[in-house]
Amino acid sequence: MNDSAQNRSGLRKASWLLLLARVAVFLFGKARPYALVVARAFVFMCRAALYPILAIGVGVVVYPMFWLLCTSLRTSQDFYAHPLWLPAWGDLQCS
Amino acid sequence: MIAPSAQSFGWSTQRWDGLTKMIPVGLVHFQRLLFESDGFWVALTNNLFIMLVIPMFVLPLSLFLAGCISRGVRGAGFFRVVFFFPNLLGGVTATLLWMHLYNPKAGMINGFLTWAGDVATHWGLTRMGLWLVSFQEFAWLSPDHLYWAMVPISVWGACGFYMVLFLAAMQGIPRELYEAADIDGASPWRQFRNITLPLLQEVIAIATVFLVIGGMKAFELIWLLTEQQPTTATHVIGTKMVYSMFNEFNVGEASAIAVLLFLMVFFGTAVTLRLMRRERVEL
């Protein structure tokens, strides 16, 4: 490994350590100017993590109603044969 | 307002089936309900379960959802409408929907758990798979499990309403407070704990009162989930009152239950408000 590669590796390690130190100061120490940067990154990550949580919530709320709607369009035989899954569109009946 | 209440109290001191002549019996119905019968206390315990356990799930989850949406996620309007949607269905429809979901043989809950069990077994998680498969034909609405089975129903139905309530209150909080906290390096959790929660104190108190009163007045959910035939173990005060009135034709006892229910709602609300009263936070 040549000198420039070693330097790059060392710099990478140092930057990681610096980031960890900043997170530690942010979490456990007093507020510092750079804490704002970490806070913004943290807020961004939290916000990104919100979408999967909200999507699960939407699924939990909507799927039962959708299931009810589809069930109302199925025959009893079909319903008792495959209660959980939604029917194929061709199997839906209106009478 | 006072005349029907006085009439109800008057009937509670009579023995009457609604058709024949009334016979004054004094406070016998109250005495029987409170001191000689377990039925009333069992029903009250079930009411207490609804009053205490359901808010423990509904309030934090609604606050969490409101907190998520109020922090400016994209599609906040969509999430707000979707989460509020179960409130538009109405209690009876929602209960019938969940009765289908809880159906032991053809319900989605047991179907999903059994399917998840099969998947877990397929992936080598045999123990977990067998446990999940054991829910096949599990009777969620049997008297032993009825009240715990009600928790998801209530959470599903109520969270949207309380989320909108909290969201409206959160939108009244000045943004400058959060900006100042941001500059000071406060984490989102700390901002929520030190800014949002104290300023929502009154709304949370009102939501708690709504849930406590709702728990005390619970009727249609139990009535429908037990197919209009609650047992002694599954009665709440409301179903016991209707059962006494229309199945046993005991108007006096039903009126006595109504009077006790009124007193409990009145004092329950007063105590809840008193416990949650705090010094008003001035902005």
PDB file of C-alpha atoms in Angstrom, chain B residues 53-260:
ATOM      1  CA  VAL B  53     -56.517  -0.417  28.843  1.00  0.00           C
ATOM      2  CA  ILE B  54     -57.804   1.036  25.586  1.00  0.00           C
ATOM      3  CA  PRO B  55     -56.584   4.614  26.274  1.00  0.00           C
ATOM      4  CA  MET B  56     -53.174   3.128  27.084  1.00  0.00           C
ATOM      5  CA  PHE B  57     -52.927   2.016  23.460  1.00  0.00           C
ATOM      6  CA  VAL B  58     -54.964   4.710  21.730  1.00  0.00           C
ATOM      7  CA  LEU B  59     -53.380   7.832  23.228  1.00  0.00           C
ATOM      8  CA  PRO B  60     -49.685   7.030  22.651  1.00  0.00           C
ATOM      9  CA  LEU B  61     -50.343   5.707  19.152  1.00  0.00           C
ATOM     10  CA  SER B  62     -52.441   8.743  18.193  1.00  0.00           C
ATOM     11  CA  LEU B  63     -49.789  11.067  19.598  1.00  0.00           C
ATOM     12  CA  PHE B  64     -47.114   9.177  17.698  1.00  0.00           C
ATOM     13  CA  LEU B  65     -49.036   9.388  14.418  1.00  0.00           C
ATOM     14  CA  ALA B  66     -49.840  13.055  14.967  1.00  0.00           C
ATOM     15  CA  GLY B  67     -46.184  13.703  15.813  1.00  0.00           C
ATOM     16  CA  CYS B  68     -45.076  11.952  12.618  1.00  0.00           C
ATOM     17  CA  ILE B  69     -47.514  13.793  10.392  1.00  0.00           C
ATOM     18  CA  SER B  70     -47.000  17.191  12.016  1.00  0.00           C
ATOM     19  CA  ARG B  71     -43.279  17.056  11.264  1.00  0.00           C
ATOM     20  CA  GLY B  72     -43.997  17.809   7.644  1.00  0.00           C
ATOM     21  CA  VAL B  73     -43.906  14.440   5.933  1.00  0.00           C
ATOM     22  CA  ARG B  74     -44.860  14.407   2.271  1.00  0.00           C
ATOM     23  CA  GLY B  75     -48.453  13.339   1.765  1.00  0.00           C
ATOM     24  CA  ALA B  76     -49.510  14.431   5.264  1.00  0.00           C
ATOM     25  CA  GLY B  77     -53.019  15.139   3.973  1.00  0.00           C
ATOM     26  CA  PHE B  78     -53.280  11.631   2.533  1.00  0.00           C
ATOM     27  CA  PHE B  79     -52.188  10.003   5.794  1.00  0.00           C
ATOM     28  CA  ARG B  80     -54.582  12.197   7.765  1.00  0.00           C
ATOM     29  CA  VAL B  81     -57.548  11.181   5.614  1.00  0.00           C
ATOM     30  CA  VAL B  82     -56.630   7.488   5.577  1.00  0.00           C
ATOM     31  CA  PHE B  83     -56.155   7.251   9.337  1.00  0.00           C
ATOM     32  CA  PHE B  84     -59.390   9.127   9.932  1.00  0.00           C
ATOM     33  CA  PHE B  85     -61.324   6.908   7.531  1.00  0.00           C
ATOM     34  CA  PRO B  86     -62.457   4.213  10.060  1.00  0.00           C
ATOM     35  CA  ASN B  87     -64.406   6.956  11.876  1.00  0.00           C
ATOM     36  CA  LEU B  88     -66.551   7.438   8.792  1.00  0.00           C
ATOM     37  CA  LEU B  89     -67.649   3.805   8.808  1.00  0.00           C
ATOM     38  CA  GLY B  90     -69.641   4.043  12.016  1.00  0.00           C
ATOM     39  CA  GLY B  91     -69.517   1.752  15.021  1.00  0.00           C
ATOM     40  CA  VAL B  92     -71.848  -0.975  13.787  1.00  0.00           C
ATOM     41  CA  THR B  93     -70.204  -1.367  10.383  1.00  0.00           C
ATOM     42  CA  ALA B  94     -66.737  -1.360  11.900  1.00  0.00           C
ATOM     43  CA  THR B  95     -67.766  -3.979  14.461  1.00  0.00           C
ATOM     44  CA  LEU B  96     -69.329  -6.206  11.812  1.00  0.00           C
ATOM     45  CA  LEU B  97     -66.164  -5.831   9.734  1.00  0.00           C
ATOM     46  CA  TRP B  98     -64.020  -6.950  12.665  1.00  0.00           C
ATOM     47  CA  MET B  99     -66.395  -9.821  13.425  1.00  0.00           C
ATOM     48  CA  HIS B 100     -65.615 -11.076   9.927  1.00  0.00           C
ATOM     49  CA  LEU B 101     -61.920 -10.560  10.478  1.00  0.00           C
ATOM     50  CA  TYR B 102     -62.054 -12.488  13.760  1.00  0.00           C
ATOM     51  CA  ASN B 103     -64.141 -15.311  12.298  1.00  0.00           C
ATOM     52  CA  PRO B 104     -62.405 -18.488  13.570  1.00  0.00           C
ATOM     53  CA  LYS B 105     -62.705 -20.400  10.288  1.00  0.00           C
ATOM     54  CA  ALA B 106     -62.794 -17.795   7.560  1.00  0.00           C
ATOM     55  CA  GLY B 107     -61.430 -14.674   9.243  1.00  0.00           C
ATOM     56  CA  MET B 108     -58.481 -12.739   7.961  1.00  0.00           C
ATOM     57  CA  ILE B 109     -56.690 -12.669  11.345  1.00  0.00           C
ATOM     58  CA  ASN B 110     -56.556 -16.444  11.760  1.00  0.00           C
ATOM     59  CA  GLY B 111     -55.878 -16.886   8.056  1.00  0.00           C
ATOM     60  CA  PHE B 112     -52.949 -14.480   8.221  1.00  0.00           C
ATOM     61  CA  LEU B 113     -51.518 -16.047  11.392  1.00  0.00           C
ATOM     62  CA  THR B 114     -51.778 -19.544   9.938  1.00  0.00           C
ATOM     63  CA  TRP B 115     -50.155 -18.393   6.714  1.00  0.00           C
ATOM     64  CA  ALA B 116     -47.379 -16.663   8.695  1.00  0.00           C
ATOM     65  CA  GLY B 117     -46.926 -19.897  10.678  1.00  0.00           C
ATOM     66  CA  ASP B 118     -46.541 -21.892   7.472  1.00  0.00           C
ATOM     67  CA  VAL B 119     -44.005 -19.393   6.166  1.00  0.00           C
ATOM     68  CA  ALA B 120     -42.067 -19.466   9.447  1.00  0.00           C
ATOM     69  CA  THR B 121     -42.006 -23.285   9.394  1.00  0.00           C
ATOM     70  CA  HIS B 122     -40.848 -23.220   5.789  1.00  0.00           C
ATOM     71  CA  TRP B 123     -37.951 -20.948   6.798  1.00  0.00           C
ATOM     72  CA  GLY B 124     -36.909 -23.264   9.611  1.00  0.00           C
ATOM     73  CA  LEU B 125     -38.519 -21.369  12.514  1.00  0.00           C
ATOM     74  CA  THR B 126     -40.462 -24.457  13.525  1.00  0.00           C
ATOM     75  CA  ARG B 127     -41.350 -23.436  17.060  1.00  0.00           C
ATOM     76  CA  MET B 128     -42.671 -20.037  16.072  1.00  0.00           C
ATOM     77  CA  GLY B 129     -44.429 -21.566  13.088  1.00  0.00           C
ATOM     78  CA  LEU B 130     -46.234 -24.129  15.230  1.00  0.00           C
ATOM     79  CA  TRP B 131     -47.257 -21.414  17.665  1.00  0.00           C
ATOM     80  CA  LEU B 132     -48.695 -19.279  14.875  1.00  0.00           C
ATOM     81  CA  VAL B 133     -50.431 -22.267  13.265  1.00  0.00           C
ATOM     82  CA  SER B 134     -52.071 -22.998  16.632  1.00  0.00           C
ATOM     83  CA  PHE B 135     -54.237 -19.900  15.999  1.00  0.00           C
ATOM     84  CA  GLN B 136     -56.077 -21.806  13.278  1.00  0.00           C
ATOM     85  CA  GLU B 137     -59.763 -21.707  14.271  1.00  0.00           C
ATOM     86  CA  PHE B 138     -58.888 -19.746  17.420  1.00  0.00           C
ATOM     87  CA  ALA B 139     -62.038 -18.201  18.888  1.00  0.00           C
ATOM     88  CA  TRP B 140     -60.987 -14.604  19.510  1.00  0.00           C
ATOM     89  CA  LEU B 141     -64.475 -13.542  20.484  1.00  0.00           C
ATOM     90  CA  SER B 142     -65.006 -16.200  23.145  1.00  0.00           C
ATOM     91  CA  PRO B 143     -65.748 -14.744  26.607  1.00  0.00           C
ATOM     92  CA  ASP B 144     -62.175 -15.432  27.744  1.00  0.00           C
ATOM     93  CA  HIS B 145     -60.560 -13.375  24.997  1.00  0.00           C
ATOM     94  CA  LEU B 146     -63.285 -10.919  24.064  1.00  0.00           C
ATOM     95  CA  TYR B 147     -61.924  -7.864  25.837  1.00  0.00           C
ATOM     96  CA  TRP B 148     -58.368  -8.272  24.584  1.00  0.00           C
ATOM     97  CA  ALA B 149     -59.757  -8.848  21.104  1.00  0.00           C
ATOM     98  CA  MET B 150     -61.530  -5.508  21.456  1.00  0.00           C
ATOM     99  CA  VAL B 151     -58.264  -3.613  21.837  1.00  0.00           C
ATOM    100  CA  PRO B 152     -57.272  -3.738  18.132  1.00  0.00           C
ATOM    101  CA  ILE B 153     -60.832  -2.851  17.147  1.00  0.00           C
ATOM    102  CA  SER B 154     -60.852   0.195  19.376  1.00  0.00           C
ATOM    103  CA  VAL B 155     -57.355   1.256  18.395  1.00  0.00           C
ATOM    104  CA  TRP B 156     -58.209   0.884  14.713  1.00  0.00           C
ATOM    105  CA  GLY B 157     -61.404   2.872  15.127  1.00  0.00           C
ATOM    106  CA  ALA B 158     -60.287   5.567  17.535  1.00  0.00           C
ATOM    107  CA  CYS B 159     -56.703   6.392  16.604  1.00  0.00           C
ATOM    108  CA  GLY B 160     -57.632   8.479  13.572  1.00  0.00           C
ATOM    109  CA  PHE B 161     -59.991  10.711  15.529  1.00  0.00           C
ATOM    110  CA  TYR B 162     -57.536  11.398  18.333  1.00  0.00           C
ATOM    111  CA  MET B 163     -54.726  11.818  15.832  1.00  0.00           C
ATOM    112  CA  VAL B 164     -56.697  14.596  14.108  1.00  0.00           C
ATOM    113  CA  LEU B 165     -57.441  16.144  17.506  1.00  0.00           C
ATOM    114  CA  PHE B 166     -53.766  16.165  18.477  1.00  0.00           C
ATOM    115  CA  LEU B 167     -52.726  17.298  15.024  1.00  0.00           C
ATOM    116  CA  ALA B 168     -55.002  20.325  15.235  1.00  0.00           C
ATOM    117  CA  ALA B 169     -53.523  21.192  18.625  1.00  0.00           C
ATOM    118  CA  MET B 170     -49.969  20.681  17.369  1.00  0.00           C
ATOM    119  CA  GLN B 171     -50.551  23.054  14.490  1.00  0.00           C
ATOM    120  CA  GLY B 172     -51.343  25.755  17.038  1.00  0.00           C
ATOM    121  CA  ILE B 173     -47.878  25.492  18.575  1.00  0.00           C
ATOM    122  CA  PRO B 174     -45.617  28.312  17.266  1.00  0.00           C
ATOM    123  CA  ARG B 175     -42.872  27.076  14.939  1.00  0.00           C
ATOM    124  CA  GLU B 176     -40.392  29.458  16.591  1.00  0.00           C
ATOM    125  CA  LEU B 177     -40.265  27.195  19.633  1.00  0.00           C
ATOM    126  CA  TYR B 178     -39.086  24.277  17.520  1.00  0.00           C
ATOM    127  CA  GLU B 179     -36.664  26.455  15.572  1.00  0.00           C
ATOM    128  CA  ALA B 180     -35.134  27.713  18.813  1.00  0.00           C
ATOM    129  CA  ALA B 181     -34.885  24.151  20.108  1.00  0.00           C
ATOM    130  CA  ASP B 182     -33.286  23.092  16.807  1.00  0.00           C
ATOM    131  CA  ILE B 183     -30.651  25.800  17.163  1.00  0.00           C
ATOM    132  CA  ASP B 184     -29.995  24.673  20.728  1.00  0.00           C
ATOM    133  CA  GLY B 185     -29.423  21.160  19.385  1.00  0.00           C
ATOM    134  CA  ALA B 186     -32.447  19.509  20.962  1.00  0.00           C
ATOM    135  CA  SER B 187     -33.257  16.151  19.415  1.00  0.00           C
ATOM    136  CA  PRO B 188     -36.731  15.558  17.929  1.00  0.00           C
ATOM    137  CA  TRP B 189     -37.622  13.398  20.941  1.00  0.00           C
ATOM    138  CA  ARG B 190     -36.546  16.132  23.337  1.00  0.00           C
ATOM    139  CA  GLN B 191     -38.535  18.723  21.389  1.00  0.00           C
ATOM    140  CA  PHE B 192     -41.551  16.453  21.585  1.00  0.00           C
ATOM    141  CA  ARG B 193     -41.108  15.880  25.319  1.00  0.00           C
ATOM    142  CA  ASN B 194     -40.330  19.457  26.316  1.00  0.00           C
ATOM    143  CA  ILE B 195     -42.406  21.495  23.860  1.00  0.00           C
ATOM    144  CA  THR B 196     -45.149  19.424  22.270  1.00  0.00           C
ATOM    145  CA  LEU B 197     -46.313  17.377  25.243  1.00  0.00           C
ATOM    146  CA  PRO B 198     -46.644  20.264  27.758  1.00  0.00           C
ATOM    147  CA  LEU B 199     -48.549  22.359  25.225  1.00  0.00           C
ATOM    148  CA  LEU B 200     -50.855  19.455  24.420  1.00  0.00           C
ATOM    149  CA  GLN B 201     -51.630  18.794  28.061  1.00  0.00           C
ATOM    150  CA  GLU B 202     -55.168  20.148  27.892  1.00  0.00           C
ATOM    151  CA  VAL B 203     -56.019  18.336  24.669  1.00  0.00           C
ATOM    152  CA  ILE B 204     -54.652  15.083  26.101  1.00  0.00           C
ATOM    153  CA  ALA B 205     -56.843  15.641  29.177  1.00  0.00           C
ATOM    154  CA  ILE B 206     -59.893  16.131  26.963  1.00  0.00           C
ATOM    155  CA  ALA B 207     -59.021  13.040  24.902  1.00  0.00           C
ATOM    156  CA  THR B 208     -58.641  11.025  28.096  1.00  0.00           C
ATOM    157  CA  VAL B 209     -62.033  12.217  29.299  1.00  0.00           C
ATOM    158  CA  PHE B 210     -63.588  11.245  25.949  1.00  0.00           C
ATOM    159  CA  LEU B 211     -62.051   7.776  26.205  1.00  0.00           C
ATOM    160  CA  VAL B 212     -63.077   7.332  29.849  1.00  0.00           C
ATOM    161  CA  ILE B 213     -66.653   8.372  29.091  1.00  0.00           C
ATOM    162  CA  GLY B 214     -66.638   6.181  25.977  1.00  0.00           C
ATOM    163  CA  GLY B 215     -65.423   3.255  28.080  1.00  0.00           C
ATOM    164  CA  MET B 216     -68.140   3.824  30.628  1.00  0.00           C
ATOM    165  CA  LYS B 217     -70.841   4.046  27.978  1.00  0.00           C
ATOM    166  CA  ALA B 218     -69.526   1.115  25.887  1.00  0.00           C
ATOM    167  CA  PHE B 219     -72.422  -0.781  24.424  1.00  0.00           C
ATOM    168  CA  GLU B 220     -72.655  -1.513  20.714  1.00  0.00           C
ATOM    169  CA  LEU B 221     -69.254  -3.162  20.409  1.00  0.00           C
ATOM    170  CA  ILE B 222     -69.979  -5.707  23.151  1.00  0.00           C
ATOM    171  CA  TRP B 223     -73.580  -6.138  22.093  1.00  0.00           C
ATOM    172  CA  LEU B 224     -72.606  -6.992  18.518  1.00  0.00           C
ATOM    173  CA  LEU B 225     -69.489  -9.010  19.288  1.00  0.00           C
ATOM    174  CA  THR B 226     -71.485 -11.247  21.656  1.00  0.00           C
ATOM    175  CA  GLU B 227     -74.306 -11.535  19.096  1.00  0.00           C
ATOM    176  CA  GLN B 228     -76.749  -9.757  21.429  1.00  0.00           C
ATOM    177  CA  GLN B 229     -76.319 -12.469  24.063  1.00  0.00           C
ATOM    178  CA  PRO B 230     -73.645 -11.310  26.505  1.00  0.00           C
ATOM    179  CA  THR B 231     -72.914 -13.660  29.382  1.00  0.00           C
ATOM    180  CA  THR B 232     -72.370 -12.499  32.955  1.00  0.00           C
ATOM    181  CA  ALA B 233     -68.616 -12.475  32.266  1.00  0.00           C
ATOM    182  CA  THR B 234     -68.899 -10.307  29.152  1.00  0.00           C
ATOM    183  CA  HIS B 235     -71.531  -7.763  30.201  1.00  0.00           C
ATOM    184  CA  VAL B 236     -70.703  -4.101  30.517  1.00  0.00           C
ATOM    185  CA  ILE B 237     -72.982  -1.686  32.326  1.00  0.00           C
ATOM    186  CA  GLY B 238     -74.661  -0.608  29.084  1.00  0.00           C
ATOM    187  CA  THR B 239     -75.438  -4.124  27.885  1.00  0.00           C
ATOM    188  CA  LYS B 240     -76.602  -5.132  31.343  1.00  0.00           C
ATOM    189  CA  MET B 241     -79.012  -2.201  31.343  1.00  0.00           C
ATOM    190  CA  VAL B 242     -80.451  -3.037  27.912  1.00  0.00           C
ATOM    191  CA  TYR B 243     -80.589  -6.744  28.783  1.00  0.00           C
ATOM    192  CA  SER B 244     -82.534  -6.002  31.983  1.00  0.00           C
ATOM    193  CA  MET B 245     -84.895  -3.717  30.121  1.00  0.00           C
ATOM    194  CA  PHE B 246     -85.676  -5.678  26.955  1.00  0.00           C
ATOM    195  CA  ASN B 247     -84.886  -9.299  27.803  1.00  0.00           C
ATOM    196  CA  GLU B 248     -85.935  -9.469  31.442  1.00  0.00           C
ATOM    197  CA  PHE B 249     -88.508  -6.624  31.232  1.00  0.00           C
ATOM    198  CA  ASN B 250     -87.202  -5.286  34.525  1.00  0.00           C
ATOM    199  CA  VAL B 251     -87.623  -1.538  33.994  1.00  0.00           C
ATOM    200  CA  GLY B 252     -86.844  -0.726  37.631  1.00  0.00           C
ATOM    201  CA  GLU B 253     -83.477  -2.493  37.621  1.00  0.00           C
ATOM    202  CA  ALA B 254     -82.574  -1.062  34.215  1.00  0.00           C
ATOM    203  CA  SER B 255     -83.375   2.435  35.497  1.00  0.00           C
ATOM    204  CA  ALA B 256     -81.290   1.819  38.609  1.00  0.00           C
ATOM    205  CA  ILE B 257     -78.364   0.816  36.379  1.00  0.00           C
ATOM    206  CA  ALA B 258     -78.930   3.971  34.315  1.00  0.00           C
ATOM    207  CA  VAL B 259     -78.813   6.126  37.457  1.00  0.00           C
ATOM    208  CA  LEU B 260     -75.609   4.422  38.624  1.00  0.00           C
TER     209      LEU B 260
END
